[in-house]
Coordinates of C-alpha atoms in Angstrom, one line a residue:
M135 CA 44.5 34.1 15.9
E136 CA 41.3 33.7 18.0
L137 CA 39.9 30.2 18.4
R138 CA 36.1 30.3 18.1
G139 CA 34.3 28.5 20.7
V140 CA 37.4 28.4 23.0
R141 CA 38.0 30.6 26.0
G142 CA 40.7 33.1 25.3
P143 CA 42.8 33.7 22.2
V144 CA 45.0 31.2 20.7
S145 CA 48.0 32.1 18.6
G146 CA 50.4 30.4 16.3
G147 CA 47.8 28.3 14.5
Q148 CA 45.6 28.4 11.4
E149 CA 41.8 28.8 11.6
L150 CA 39.6 26.2 9.9
R151 CA 36.9 28.2 8.3
G152 CA 33.4 26.8 8.4
I153 CA 33.5 25.0 11.8
G154 CA 35.4 27.6 13.8
L155 CA 38.4 25.4 14.8
V156 CA 42.0 26.3 14.9
V157 CA 44.9 24.0 13.9
P158 CA 48.2 24.8 15.6
A159 CA 51.0 25.8 13.4
P160 CA 53.8 23.5 12.8
G161 CA 56.5 23.6 15.5
A162 CA 54.0 24.5 18.2
P163 CA 54.4 23.0 21.6
A164 CA 52.7 19.6 22.3
S165 CA 50.5 21.0 25.0
S166 CA 49.1 23.6 22.5
L167 CA 48.4 20.7 20.1
I168 CA 46.6 18.7 22.7
S169 CA 44.6 21.7 23.8
A170 CA 43.6 22.5 20.2
V171 CA 42.4 18.9 19.7
Q172 CA 40.3 19.0 22.9
Q173 CA 38.8 22.2 21.9
Q174 CA 37.9 20.8 18.5
D175 CA 36.2 17.8 20.0
Y176 CA 34.2 20.1 22.3
S177 CA 33.1 22.3 19.4
A178 CA 32.1 19.3 17.3
S179 CA 30.0 17.8 20.1
V180 CA 28.2 21.2 20.6
W181 CA 27.5 21.4 16.9
L182 CA 26.1 17.9 16.8
R183 CA 23.8 18.5 19.7
R184 CA 22.5 21.6 18.1
R185 CA 21.9 19.7 14.9
E186 CA 20.0 16.9 16.8
K187 CA 17.8 19.4 18.6
L188 CA 17.0 21.1 15.3
E189 CA 16.1 17.8 13.7
H190 CA 14.0 16.7 16.7
S191 CA 12.2 20.1 16.6
Q192 CA 11.4 19.6 12.9
Q193 CA 10.0 16.1 13.6
K194 CA 7.8 17.5 16.4
C195 CA 6.5 20.1 14.0
I196 CA 5.6 17.5 11.4
V197 CA 3.8 15.3 14.0
I198 CA 1.9 18.3 15.4
F199 CA 0.9 19.5 11.9
A200 CA -0.3 16.0 11.0
L201 CA -2.4 15.8 14.3
V202 CA -3.8 19.2 13.6
C203 CA -4.9 18.2 10.1
C204 CA -6.5 14.8 11.3
F205 CA -8.4 16.8 14.1
A206 CA -9.6 19.3 11.5
V207 CA -10.8 16.5 9.2
L208 CA -12.6 14.8 12.2
V209 CA -14.2 18.0 13.3
A210 CA -15.4 18.6 9.7
L211 CA -16.9 15.0 9.6
I212 CA -18.6 15.4 12.9
F213 CA -20.1 18.8 11.9
S214 CA -21.2 17.4 8.6
A215 CA -23.0 14.6 10.4
V216 CA -24.5 16.5 13.2
D217 CA -26.3 19.1 11.2
I218 CA -29.3 21.2 12.0
W219 CA -32.6 19.3 11.7
G220 CA -34.0 19.6 8.2
E221 CA -31.4 22.3 7.2
D222 CA -31.2 21.2 3.6
E223 CA -34.4 19.2 3.1
D224 CA -36.4 21.4 0.8
G225 CA -36.9 24.0 3.6
I226 CA -39.0 21.6 5.6
T227 CA -38.5 22.1 9.4
E228 CA -40.0 20.7 12.5
E229 CA -42.1 23.9 12.8
N230 CA -43.4 24.2 9.3
C231 CA -44.1 20.6 8.2
S232 CA -47.6 19.7 7.5
R233 CA -49.5 17.5 10.0
D234 CA -53.0 17.9 8.5
C235 CA -53.1 14.7 6.4
R236 CA -55.4 12.6 4.3
A237 CA -55.2 8.8 4.3
V238 CA -56.7 6.5 1.7
L239 CA -56.6 2.6 1.8
V240 CA -55.6 1.1 -1.5
E241 CA -56.1 -2.6 -2.6
N242 CA -55.5 -4.8 -5.4
I243 CA -58.2 -7.4 -5.6
P244 CA -57.9 -9.9 -8.5
D245 CA -60.8 -10.2 -10.9
D246 CA -61.8 -13.7 -9.8
I247 CA -62.1 -12.6 -6.1
S248 CA -65.5 -11.2 -5.4
F249 CA -67.2 -10.2 -2.2
M250 CA -70.9 -10.6 -1.6
D251 CA -71.2 -7.4 0.5
N252 CA -68.3 -5.1 -0.2
G253 CA -68.9 -2.3 2.2
T254 CA -65.4 -0.8 1.9
S255 CA -64.5 2.2 0.0
T256 CA -60.9 1.3 -0.8
L257 CA -59.1 2.7 -3.9
A258 CA -57.6 0.4 -6.6
L259 CA -53.9 0.1 -6.1
S260 CA -53.0 1.0 -9.6
S261 CA -55.2 4.1 -9.5
G262 CA -53.6 5.2 -6.3
L263 CA -50.1 4.8 -7.6
Y264 CA -51.0 6.7 -10.8
N265 CA -52.4 9.5 -8.6
L266 CA -49.1 9.8 -6.7
L267 CA -47.3 10.2 -9.9
D268 CA -49.6 12.9 -11.0
Q269 CA -48.9 14.7 -7.8
A270 CA -45.1 14.6 -8.3
I271 CA -43.4 17.9 -9.0
R272 CA -39.7 17.4 -8.0
V273 CA -38.7 13.8 -7.1
V274 CA -40.2 10.4 -6.7
E275 CA -38.3 7.9 -4.5
I276 CA -39.1 4.2 -4.6
V277 CA -38.0 1.2 -2.6
S278 CA -39.2 -2.2 -3.8
P279 CA -37.9 -5.8 -3.3
L280 CA -39.0 -6.7 -6.9
W281 CA -38.9 -5.1 -10.3
L282 CA -40.9 -7.1 -12.8
L283 CA -43.6 -4.8 -14.2
N284 CA -43.3 -6.2 -17.8
S285 CA -45.5 -9.2 -18.2
S286 CA -45.0 -11.5 -21.1
E287 CA -47.1 -11.4 -24.2
Y288 CA -48.6 -14.9 -23.2
E289 CA -49.5 -13.6 -19.7
S290 CA -51.1 -10.5 -21.1
S291 CA -53.1 -12.4 -23.7
F292 CA -55.1 -14.5 -21.2
L293 CA -54.9 -12.1 -18.3
P294 CA -55.7 -8.5 -19.3
A295 CA -55.0 -7.2 -15.9
A296 CA -51.3 -8.1 -16.4
R297 CA -51.0 -5.0 -18.6
Q298 CA -51.3 -2.8 -15.6
G299 CA -47.6 -3.3 -14.9
R300 CA -46.6 -2.1 -18.3
A301 CA -48.8 0.9 -17.9
L302 CA -47.2 1.8 -14.6
L303 CA -43.7 1.3 -16.0
S304 CA -44.6 3.7 -18.9
R305 CA -45.8 6.3 -16.3
L306 CA -42.5 6.0 -14.5
Q307 CA -40.5 6.5 -17.8
S308 CA -42.6 9.6 -18.6
L309 CA -41.4 11.4 -15.5
K310 CA -38.4 12.5 -17.4
S311 CA -40.5 14.6 -19.8
R312 CA -42.1 16.4 -16.9
G313 CA -38.7 17.2 -15.3
V314 CA -39.4 15.0 -12.2
Q315 CA -36.5 13.1 -10.8
L316 CA -36.9 9.3 -10.2
K317 CA -34.7 7.8 -7.5
I318 CA -34.8 4.0 -6.9
S319 CA -33.2 1.8 -4.2
S320 CA -33.2 -1.8 -4.8
G321 CA -31.5 -5.1 -4.0
M322 CA -32.0 -6.5 -7.5
T323 CA -28.8 -6.1 -9.6
D324 CA -30.1 -8.2 -12.6
S325 CA -33.3 -6.4 -13.4
S326 CA -33.5 -5.4 -17.0
E327 CA -36.2 -2.9 -16.1
L328 CA -34.0 -1.1 -13.6
K329 CA -31.2 -1.0 -16.2
A330 CA -33.6 0.5 -18.7
L331 CA -34.8 3.1 -16.2
A332 CA -31.2 4.0 -15.3
Q333 CA -30.5 4.6 -19.0
N334 CA -33.5 6.7 -19.2
Y335 CA -32.8 9.5 -16.6
A336 CA -33.6 7.5 -13.4
E337 CA -31.0 7.2 -10.6
V338 CA -30.7 3.7 -9.3
H339 CA -28.7 2.6 -6.2
Y340 CA -28.2 -1.0 -5.5
V341 CA -28.0 -2.2 -1.8
N342 CA -26.1 -5.4 -1.1
T343 CA -28.2 -6.4 1.8
T344 CA -26.8 -9.9 1.7
A345 CA -23.3 -8.7 2.5
L346 CA -24.7 -6.3 5.2
T347 CA -27.2 -8.5 7.0
K348 CA -27.2 -11.8 5.2
G349 CA -30.8 -11.0 4.3
Q350 CA -32.8 -9.2 1.6
L351 CA -34.2 -5.7 1.0
L352 CA -38.0 -6.3 1.4
S353 CA -39.1 -2.8 2.1
S354 CA -41.8 -1.5 -0.2
F355 CA -42.7 2.2 -0.2
W356 CA -42.8 5.4 -2.3
V357 CA -42.1 9.0 -1.1
V358 CA -43.2 11.8 -3.5
D359 CA -41.8 15.3 -3.0
R360 CA -41.3 14.5 0.7
K361 CA -44.9 15.3 1.0
H362 CA -46.9 12.3 -0.1
F363 CA -46.1 8.6 0.3
Y364 CA -47.4 5.0 -0.1
I365 CA -46.5 2.0 2.0
G366 CA -47.9 -1.5 1.9
S367 CA -47.4 -5.1 0.7
A368 CA -47.3 -4.5 -3.1
S369 CA -44.0 -4.5 -4.9
M370 CA -43.1 -3.3 -8.4
D371 CA -44.3 -6.6 -9.8
W372 CA -47.1 -6.9 -12.4
R373 CA -48.6 -9.7 -10.2
S374 CA -49.1 -7.2 -7.4
L375 CA -51.3 -5.2 -9.8
A376 CA -53.1 -8.3 -11.3
T377 CA -53.2 -11.6 -9.5
R378 CA -52.2 -11.0 -6.0
K379 CA -54.4 -9.5 -3.2
E380 CA -52.5 -6.5 -1.9
L381 CA -53.2 -3.8 0.6
G382 CA -51.5 -0.5 1.5
V383 CA -52.1 3.1 2.4
L384 CA -51.7 6.4 0.6
V385 CA -51.0 9.5 2.6
Y386 CA -51.3 13.0 1.2
N387 CA -50.1 16.4 2.4
C388 CA -48.2 14.9 5.3
S389 CA -44.7 16.3 5.0
C390 CA -43.8 15.5 8.7
L391 CA -44.4 11.8 8.3
A392 CA -43.2 11.7 4.7
L393 CA -39.9 13.3 5.6
D394 CA -39.4 10.6 8.3
L395 CA -40.0 7.9 5.7
H396 CA -37.7 9.8 3.3
R397 CA -34.9 9.4 5.9
V398 CA -35.4 5.6 5.7
F399 CA -35.0 5.9 1.9
S400 CA -31.8 8.0 2.4
L401 CA -30.4 5.2 4.6
Y402 CA -30.8 2.7 1.8
W403 CA -29.6 5.2 -0.7
G404 CA -26.3 5.8 1.1
L405 CA -25.5 2.1 1.4
Q406 CA -24.7 1.7 -2.3
F407 CA -21.6 -0.3 -2.9
R408 CA -21.0 -0.8 0.8
D409 CA -20.3 -4.3 2.2
F410 CA -20.1 -3.1 5.8
I411 CA -22.4 -1.3 8.2
P412 CA -21.2 2.3 9.2
S413 CA -20.1 2.7 12.7
F414 CA -22.2 5.8 13.1
W415 CA -25.1 7.3 11.2
S416 CA -25.6 10.9 10.0
K417 CA -28.1 12.9 12.0
R418 CA -30.0 13.3 8.8
L419 CA -31.0 9.6 9.2
F420 CA -32.2 9.8 12.8
A421 CA -35.8 9.2 13.3
L422 CA -38.1 12.2 13.9
F423 CA -40.7 10.1 15.6
N424 CA -41.0 6.7 17.4
R425 CA -43.3 4.6 19.5
D426 CA -42.4 6.7 22.7
A427 CA -42.7 10.0 20.9
P428 CA -45.1 9.6 18.0
L429 CA -46.2 12.4 15.7
D430 CA -49.4 14.1 16.7
L431 CA -51.4 14.8 13.5
T432 CA -54.9 14.6 12.0
F433 CA -55.9 11.9 9.5
N434 CA -59.1 12.8 7.5
N435 CA -59.9 15.5 10.1
T436 CA -59.6 13.0 13.0
K437 CA -56.8 13.2 15.7
A438 CA -54.2 10.5 15.5
Q439 CA -50.6 9.5 16.2
A440 CA -48.2 7.9 13.8
Y441 CA -44.6 6.8 13.4
V442 CA -42.4 4.8 11.0
S443 CA -40.6 1.6 12.1
T444 CA -37.9 -0.4 10.3
S445 CA -35.9 -3.7 10.5
P446 CA -33.4 -5.2 11.2
E447 CA -31.7 -3.7 14.4
V448 CA -28.3 -3.3 12.8
L449 CA -29.8 -0.9 10.2
I450 CA -31.6 1.3 12.7
P451 CA -30.2 4.7 13.5
K452 CA -30.8 6.6 16.7
D453 CA -34.4 7.1 17.9
R454 CA -35.9 4.8 15.3
S455 CA -38.3 2.1 16.6
S456 CA -37.9 -1.4 15.2
D457 CA -40.8 -3.3 13.6
L458 CA -40.9 -5.8 16.5
E459 CA -41.1 -2.8 18.9
A460 CA -44.0 -1.4 16.9
I461 CA -45.8 -4.7 16.8
S462 CA -45.4 -5.3 20.5
R463 CA -46.8 -1.9 21.4
V464 CA -49.8 -2.3 19.2
I465 CA -50.6 -5.7 20.6
Q466 CA -50.0 -4.5 24.2
E467 CA -52.3 -1.5 23.8
A468 CA -55.2 -3.5 22.4
S469 CA -58.2 -3.7 24.7
H470 CA -60.9 -5.6 22.8
F471 CA -59.7 -7.2 19.6
I472 CA -56.5 -7.9 17.6
Y473 CA -57.1 -8.9 13.9
I474 CA -54.1 -10.1 11.9
S475 CA -53.9 -10.6 8.2
I476 CA -50.5 -12.1 7.3
I477 CA -48.9 -14.3 4.6
D478 CA -47.0 -16.6 7.0
Y479 CA -47.2 -17.0 10.7
L480 CA -44.5 -19.2 12.0
P481 CA -43.0 -18.5 15.5
L482 CA -39.6 -20.1 14.7
L483 CA -36.3 -18.5 14.1
S484 CA -36.4 -19.9 10.5
R485 CA -38.0 -22.6 8.5
K486 CA -34.8 -24.6 8.7
A487 CA -33.9 -24.0 12.4
H488 CA -36.6 -25.4 14.5
R489 CA -36.1 -23.1 17.5
Y490 CA -39.1 -21.5 19.1
W491 CA -39.3 -17.8 18.6
S492 CA -41.6 -16.2 21.2
R493 CA -41.5 -12.5 20.6
I494 CA -44.9 -12.2 18.9
D495 CA -46.4 -15.6 19.9
G496 CA -45.9 -14.9 23.5
L497 CA -47.6 -11.4 23.3
L498 CA -50.7 -13.0 21.7
R499 CA -50.8 -15.6 24.5
E500 CA -50.7 -12.8 27.1
A501 CA -53.4 -10.9 25.3
L502 CA -55.6 -14.0 25.2
I503 CA -55.1 -15.2 28.8
L504 CA -54.3 -12.1 30.8
R505 CA -56.3 -9.4 29.1
K506 CA -59.1 -11.5 27.4
V507 CA -58.6 -9.8 24.1
R508 CA -60.3 -11.5 21.1
V509 CA -57.7 -12.6 18.5
R510 CA -58.4 -13.4 14.8
L511 CA -55.6 -14.8 12.5
L512 CA -56.2 -14.7 8.7
I513 CA -53.3 -16.5 7.2
S514 CA -52.5 -17.2 3.5
C515 CA -53.1 -20.7 2.3
W516 CA -50.6 -21.2 -0.4
E517 CA -47.8 -23.4 -1.5
D518 CA -45.2 -22.0 0.8
T519 CA -47.4 -22.4 3.9
D520 CA -45.3 -24.4 6.4
P521 CA -47.3 -27.3 7.9
L522 CA -46.0 -26.4 11.4
T523 CA -48.1 -23.3 11.1
F524 CA -51.2 -25.4 12.0
N525 CA -49.3 -26.8 15.1
F526 CA -48.8 -23.4 16.5
I527 CA -52.3 -22.3 15.7
W528 CA -53.7 -25.3 17.5
S529 CA -51.4 -24.5 20.4
L530 CA -52.8 -21.0 20.7
R531 CA -56.4 -22.3 20.4
S532 CA -55.7 -24.9 23.2
L533 CA -55.2 -22.0 25.6
C534 CA -58.8 -21.1 25.4
M535 CA -60.1 -24.4 26.3
E536 CA -62.5 -24.1 29.2
Q537 CA -61.4 -20.5 29.6
A538 CA -64.2 -17.8 29.9
N539 CA -63.9 -14.9 27.6
C540 CA -61.0 -16.3 25.8
S541 CA -61.3 -16.4 22.0
L542 CA -58.8 -17.3 19.3
E543 CA -60.0 -17.9 15.8
A544 CA -58.0 -18.8 12.7
K545 CA -58.9 -18.9 9.0
F546 CA -56.9 -19.5 5.9
F547 CA -57.3 -17.4 2.7
K548 CA -57.4 -19.8 -0.2
P549 CA -56.2 -18.8 -3.6
R550 CA -57.4 -20.3 -6.9
V551 CA -55.3 -22.8 -8.9
Q552 CA -54.9 -21.8 -12.5
Q553 CA -54.7 -24.4 -15.4
D554 CA -51.0 -24.0 -15.6
G555 CA -50.7 -24.8 -11.8
S556 CA -50.0 -21.2 -10.7
L557 CA -52.0 -19.6 -7.9
Q558 CA -54.1 -16.5 -8.4
G559 CA -55.5 -14.5 -5.6
V560 CA -52.8 -15.2 -2.9
N561 CA -53.6 -13.0 0.1
H562 CA -50.3 -10.9 0.2
N563 CA -51.4 -8.7 3.0
R564 CA -49.2 -7.9 6.0
Y565 CA -51.1 -5.8 8.6
M566 CA -52.7 -5.9 12.0
V567 CA -55.6 -3.8 13.2
T568 CA -56.9 -3.4 16.8
D569 CA -59.5 -1.4 18.5
R570 CA -57.0 1.4 18.8
A571 CA -54.3 1.1 16.1
I572 CA -53.1 -0.4 12.8
Y573 CA -49.7 -1.7 11.8
L574 CA -48.8 -2.0 8.1
G575 CA -45.5 -3.8 7.3
N576 CA -43.4 -5.5 4.7
L577 CA -42.2 -8.6 6.6
D578 CA -43.8 -12.0 7.4
W579 CA -44.1 -12.9 11.1
M580 CA -41.2 -15.2 11.4
G581 CA -38.0 -14.7 13.5
N582 CA -35.3 -14.3 10.9
E583 CA -37.5 -12.0 8.9
F584 CA -37.0 -9.3 11.5
T585 CA -33.3 -10.1 12.2
I586 CA -31.8 -10.1 8.8
N587 CA -34.2 -8.6 6.3
A588 CA -34.7 -4.9 5.7
G589 CA -38.3 -3.9 6.1
A590 CA -40.4 -0.8 7.0
G591 CA -43.7 -0.3 8.8
L592 CA -46.2 2.3 9.6
V593 CA -48.2 2.6 12.9
I594 CA -51.3 4.8 13.1
S595 CA -53.2 4.9 16.4
Q596 CA -56.5 6.7 17.2
P597 CA -57.0 8.1 20.6
E598 CA -59.9 7.0 22.7
G599 CA -63.0 9.2 22.6
V600 CA -63.1 9.7 18.9
E601 CA -66.7 10.1 17.9
E602 CA -66.7 9.8 14.1
R603 CA -64.7 6.5 13.9
N604 CA -66.0 5.7 10.5
S605 CA -63.7 8.2 9.0
T606 CA -60.6 6.8 10.7
V607 CA -58.0 4.7 9.1
V608 CA -58.3 2.2 11.9
E609 CA -62.0 1.7 11.3
Q610 CA -61.6 1.4 7.5
L611 CA -59.0 -1.4 7.9
R612 CA -61.2 -3.2 10.5
V613 CA -64.0 -3.2 7.9
A614 CA -61.7 -4.5 5.2
F615 CA -60.5 -7.3 7.4
E616 CA -64.0 -8.4 8.4
R617 CA -65.0 -8.4 4.7
D618 CA -62.1 -10.9 4.0
W619 CA -62.8 -12.8 7.2
F620 CA -66.5 -13.5 6.4
S621 CA -66.0 -14.1 2.6
R622 CA -66.4 -17.3 0.8
H623 CA -62.6 -17.3 0.0
T624 CA -61.6 -18.4 3.5
L625 CA -61.3 -21.8 5.2
S626 CA -62.0 -22.1 8.8
L627 CA -59.7 -24.1 11.2
Q628 CA -62.1 -26.7 12.4
A629 CA -61.8 -29.3 15.1
N630 CA -59.6 -32.2 14.0
K631 CA -59.3 -30.9 10.4
I632 CA -56.4 -29.1 8.7
P633 CA -56.6 -27.6 5.2
I634 CA -54.1 -28.7 2.7
C635 CA -52.5 -25.5 1.2
S636 CA -50.0 -26.9 -1.3
K637 CA -51.1 -28.2 -4.7
H638 CA -47.9 -30.3 -4.6
Q639 CA -49.2 -32.2 -1.6
I640 CA -52.7 -32.5 -3.1
N641 CA -51.1 -34.3 -6.1
K642 CA -49.7 -36.9 -3.6
L643 CA -53.1 -37.6 -2.1
A644 CA -55.2 -40.6 -3.0
P645 CA -55.6 -40.8 -6.8
V646 CA -58.7 -38.6 -7.4
K647 CA -59.5 -35.8 -9.8
S648 CA -61.0 -32.7 -8.3
S649 CA -61.2 -29.2 -9.5
H650 CA -61.4 -27.9 -5.9
W651 CA -58.0 -28.7 -4.5
D652 CA -58.9 -26.7 -1.4
D653 CA -61.8 -29.1 -0.6
V654 CA -59.3 -31.7 0.5
L655 CA -58.8 -31.8 4.3
V656 CA -56.8 -33.9 6.7
R657 CA -58.7 -35.2 9.6
T658 CA -57.2 -36.3 13.0
G659 CA -58.6 -39.1 15.0
P660 CA -60.3 -38.3 18.2
Q661 CA -57.8 -40.4 20.2
D662 CA -54.7 -40.3 18.0
H663 CA -52.2 -37.8 17.2
R664 CA -51.7 -39.4 13.8
L665 CA -53.5 -37.9 10.8
A666 CA -55.2 -39.8 8.0
P667 CA -56.4 -38.5 4.6
I668 CA -60.1 -38.0 4.1
I669 CA -61.7 -37.1 0.8
H670 CA -65.2 -35.7 0.2
K671 CA -67.9 -38.2 -0.4
D672 CA -68.3 -36.9 -4.0
H673 CA -65.1 -38.6 -4.8
G674 CA -66.3 -42.0 -3.7
L675 CA -63.6 -42.4 -1.1
T676 CA -64.1 -43.4 2.5
P677 CA -62.0 -42.0 5.3
V678 CA -59.3 -44.1 7.0
K679 CA -60.1 -45.2 10.5
P680 CA -57.1 -44.5 12.6
R681 CA -55.8 -47.2 14.9
K682 CA -56.4 -46.5 18.5
H683 CA -53.4 -46.0 20.7
N684 CA -52.9 -45.2 24.3
R685 CA -52.6 -41.4 24.7
I686 CA -49.7 -41.7 27.1
G687 CA -47.8 -44.1 24.9
H688 CA -47.3 -47.8 24.4
Q689 CA -45.6 -50.1 26.7
G690 CA -42.2 -51.7 26.0
H691 CA -41.0 -55.1 27.0
D692 CA -40.2 -53.9 30.5
G693 CA -43.7 -52.8 31.1
R694 CA -42.9 -49.0 31.1
S695 CA -44.7 -46.5 29.1
K696 CA -42.6 -45.1 26.3
R697 CA -43.1 -41.6 25.1
P698 CA -43.2 -41.1 21.3
E699 CA -40.0 -39.9 19.7
P700 CA -39.6 -36.1 19.3
A701 CA -41.4 -34.9 16.3
E702 CA -38.4 -32.9 15.0
D703 CA -36.5 -36.2 14.7
R704 CA -39.1 -37.4 12.2
H705 CA -39.6 -34.3 10.2
Q706 CA -37.4 -33.4 7.2
E707 CA -36.9 -30.0 5.9
R708 CA -40.0 -28.5 4.2
S709 CA -41.6 -31.9 4.4
Y710 CA -43.2 -32.3 7.8
V711 CA -45.1 -35.4 7.3
S712 CA -45.4 -38.6 9.3
H713 CA -45.0 -42.2 8.1
L714 CA -48.0 -44.2 8.8
D715 CA -48.1 -48.0 8.6
N716 CA -49.4 -49.4 5.4
K717 CA -53.2 -49.5 5.6
R718 CA -55.9 -50.6 3.3
I719 CA -58.6 -48.4 2.0
Q720 CA -61.7 -49.4 0.0
I721 CA -62.2 -47.4 -3.2
K722 CA -65.4 -48.3 -4.9
G723 CA -65.1 -51.9 -3.8
T724 CA -61.4 -52.2 -4.9
E725 CA -58.8 -52.9 -2.2
K726 CA -55.6 -50.9 -2.6
H727 CA -52.6 -50.5 -0.4
S728 CA -52.1 -47.0 0.8
Q729 CA -48.7 -45.4 0.5
P730 CA -46.9 -43.9 3.5
S731 CA -48.4 -40.6 4.6
E732 CA -45.6 -38.6 2.9
S733 CA -47.2 -39.6 -0.4
S734 CA -50.8 -39.5 0.8
G735 CA -50.5 -36.0 2.1
S736 CA -51.3 -36.7 5.7
R737 CA -49.4 -34.9 8.5
E738 CA -48.7 -35.6 12.1
I739 CA -49.3 -33.2 15.0
H740 CA -47.3 -33.8 18.2
N741 CA -48.0 -31.9 21.3
D742 CA -44.5 -32.6 22.5
F743 CA -43.0 -30.5 19.7
L744 CA -44.7 -27.4 21.1

């Protein structure tokens, strides 16, 4: 019988079926038995090698198939991200979007704030928002840091304007009956109003900004049908429609710019339930315009350029300008004046970390000294005003001492204290206007505001040579600023006087009863860094005469002059007040010991700190 896999025939044996081997018959020679065993070993090794090759080939096929699948998924993801510009955005493309726009300034001015000569033609904020809702056909997209439109019955009873919030909420709820979609991005997860809106047809996405940037979502804007939009300081809070002084801009029939702002909304919208920042952004989130490539358009039949900026850096996709870049460009391009209306101006990284932050403060110094640009700062005077603000303002003003054509002025917009201790008429504006451009934003001018908080801004610039400047947005905002600047609601930063902005600090002043808390000033001595309280003569108090000290410092036992201790060592968090020695003041002939200045409301300014 033939032995398979062995050269030549083999006889006298039995074939083992299945593996092709032959077992010699009994009685066969020993040599034949050995040869048969060797042939069996050879055949078995050949079969094992073939089996190993087959298994290895199968493993290769599995690995290759898995790699092909992964590559296909990756390609699909890439092509889904890198889509054609505006392919699925309501048919709006770069070629057919509208650039012939109309812009209207909107303000909320509380009832108890009046201006003697109101030459501005601004629209009421509530009326402007209602008009936007009337324009809506398909979708309304809203981003707001607060959702508190429902005022209490008590608040509505003594403040009729508080009902504006309820009216706006009712308008938003009525969008469902018109078939208009309402989409909201918010950082508030405990708002009863958002929960009610979500149950009533609205789509609400929550953004955990704290997990993403350790900050908050402070952006405030509307986008309607990707054609009209609002951006400004007001949030969805009844106080923004009643008791706070707010300012923003409405833009109509401007799909190019509205589409760019819609992409900012889409970024927030896609961050729902995320606790990490994506490693790459979809092209549908890329900016269409920025400070180096602004949109050329017309506002109110006047040529202009515009773009949208955002913060912080970690939430900025490709081609988007940051708020700091936008502010820097507007300041650097100013030729004649820079007017700033802001809640808080504090060039520190944060209120707690006393580290100087020079991004904006340094630009203002350059504009003052190198370009001789006139600068005006209108800062809100309210309970959260940091006392160090005055130190930095005085530092800026000192640059213009004995400098020709150098002008820095600062005023503080004072609110009114209600009977319950709350403040009404706080200037909530956040904007800057120059001779060439405006910047409207959502953030205060402090370092950590731009590094951790999410905000959005709008820059509109007018080219030189525009004849009818009265119709431009830049000119309208300049007029609004000067109306506030020259109004009776502001306090000037006078020499050796600092306005007290906190009612809590006023209560710690000398025991007087005054209905005008903003009348109380802190006066500095002409030859002393220390501050002493001074009250108006109507209160029957006389100012404290500060003790005279050597400007350089006092001498120690060794005869050497000692510098005062660093101010930051003597300042506690949120309570930047100095401790004066006990002094005596005469109050209507009665001698009383004054308390340390922390209780008397006086503050200390040290040049060394700056």
